[in-house]
Amino acid sequence: MIALKNVYKSFGDNSVLEDISVFFEQGKTNLIIGQSGSGKTVLLKSIIGLHQIDSGEIIYGDKEFSRMPIKEKKEIRKEIGMVFQGGALFDSATVEENVMFPLEMFTNMTKAEMLDRVNFCLSKVNLENVNKLYPAEISGGMQKRVSIARAIALNPKYLFCDEPNSGLDPKTAIVIDQLIRELTLEFNMTTVVNTHDMNSVIEIGDKIVFIFEGKKWWEGNRDDILTTENKELEEFIFASDLMRKFKHLKVDL
Amino acid sequence: MKIFYHIGRYFILLSKVFSRPEKTKIFLKAVVREMDNLGINSLGIVIIISVFMGAVITLQTAYNLENPLIPTYLVGLTARDSMILEFSSTIVGLILAGKVGSNIASEIGTMRISEQIDALEIMGVNSASHLILPKIIGAVLINPFLTIISIFVGIFGGYLATVFTGAITPDSYIYGIHYVFIPFYITYALVKTVVFAFIITSVPAYHGYYSSGGALEVGRASTMAVVYSSVLILLFNVLLTQLMLA
Ligand SMILES: Nc1ncnc2c1ncn2[C@@H]1O[C@H](COP(=O)(O)OP(=O)(O)OP(=O)(O)O)[C@@H](O)[C@H]1O
Ligand SMILES: [Mg+2]
């Protein structure tokens, strides 16, 4: 469970997040949606502490995170898995070494146990026979999946994904979405996903938060979202021709 | 004024770098890798440069000694002391600042802009220490060996020059390189080497660590890293010389 209370964040004079309060439940796939530049990445990075927020509270379980001493923060961070917008795989290490890294760093597993765990995580994301390849040698979709495998290596309680399916073809994007949802249910994680992909919203959005110009403009689930009356959200969702057609279809039903 | 900002941030980074590594085994492995990467991989260029520098110093000294009253063995002595005092530490330091410095700045800079450093931080790893400390320790340990090798190879280069050109007799050169040897000069050279090793790893690491933007900025950071480490090497060369030899 993660709760945000009145979170503000600005860079110099540029106010990016204003008064964000939101609640992310355990075992649910929570989505943050919004236009490019609306502040999704800043919000995600603020939640995990890569950006220091100006004011407000970020609560993991029952602990306030943003003003914790660095030592306690580190403990919480060991329970966090993060999939970055660009994957952020270590490019001087193989796929196997990437997934093994958190295990080497934070567990006392033997080499054989680590390899087992690595292969288990890689099988969870449907990757086989790529252990010895370098990130540059696999496709973008595979890199995303390795990144997810690395994020779940330590059995995190919290999983964050920044646009996990941007730059992927629609079919691969759906595979990744489903994967995130399945992992969330299987390991009962609190998952927060940034996206501007409407497919994801309809596929996996247990809870959806719409960010507009740095403010929380709307929240709900995938059933409410298609019938929203909120003007900005409507404009965002039905920006494409396809979605507009879809809307009429829905209304006709 | 900006210079103070950079100096302050550099020392803040260093305070993050010098903290206890998460896992000693991983750290030691990384140090060995960096010794190989930063030291052994530079051996070739150090040897080539040293041979030629030794040869050139020898020839220049020989051809400039026109007064028959000055004994020719001074050529050997000059070559030896120039290598020890200046060339094997400072010039080799400058060359490595170019090679190793740009390498470190672009490696860490790329990790910064592709969010690999953020990924480390999120896992709860002290990224500064994890990435930078092995480089500093590795270079500080391996570079003195490079300096010693450079000194020997340089003196040997001078010998080859006397053999091939006959500028002075090789016997006289050999006599010269044995003449009034001051062991403290070696200490001085090694102290300089260690300080330079620290500069050419930590300064480029700083530039890489705080780069932002894209590939262009990383390239720029890497250029700046080489410029600043070279200038610092020259500055500390003067300071250490005044401190140790005055
Ligand atoms: N490190 C930073 N320093 C200053 N300003 C920043 C920084 N990071 C983001 N911003 C600003 O914050 C705003 C929101 O950026 P953010 O990256 O969160 O957008 P986003 O919603 O993730 O967009 P996208 O969908 O394109 O990834 C932008 O106006 C950006 O200029
Ligand atoms: Mg973003």
Short mmCIF file of N, CA, C and O and ligand atoms in Angstrom, two decimals, chain A residues 40-41 85 162-163 194, ligand 2:
data_model
loop_
_atom_site.label_atom_id
_atom_site.label_comp_id
_atom_site.label_asym_id
_atom_site.label_seq_id
_atom_site.Cartn_x
_atom_site.Cartn_y
_atom_site.Cartn_z
N LYS A 40 4.30 12.70 -15.21
CA LYS A 40 4.20 11.30 -14.77
C LYS A 40 5.52 10.76 -14.24
O LYS A 40 5.58 10.17 -13.16
N THR A 41 6.58 10.99 -15.04
CA THR A 41 7.89 10.47 -14.62
C THR A 41 8.34 11.15 -13.34
O THR A 41 8.84 10.50 -12.43
N GLN A 85 11.91 4.07 -17.95
CA GLN A 85 11.37 4.35 -19.28
C GLN A 85 12.27 3.77 -20.37
O GLN A 85 11.80 3.24 -21.35
N ASP A 162 7.83 2.72 -15.62
CA ASP A 162 7.64 3.97 -16.36
C ASP A 162 7.50 3.65 -17.85
O ASP A 162 8.46 3.30 -18.51
N GLU A 163 6.28 3.76 -18.33
CA GLU A 163 5.96 3.48 -19.73
C GLU A 163 6.61 2.19 -20.21
O GLU A 163 7.46 2.20 -21.10
N ASN A 194 3.21 3.97 -15.21
CA ASN A 194 3.00 5.17 -16.01
C ASN A 194 2.71 4.76 -17.44
O ASN A 194 3.42 3.93 -17.99
MG MG C 2 7.96 10.10 -18.66
#
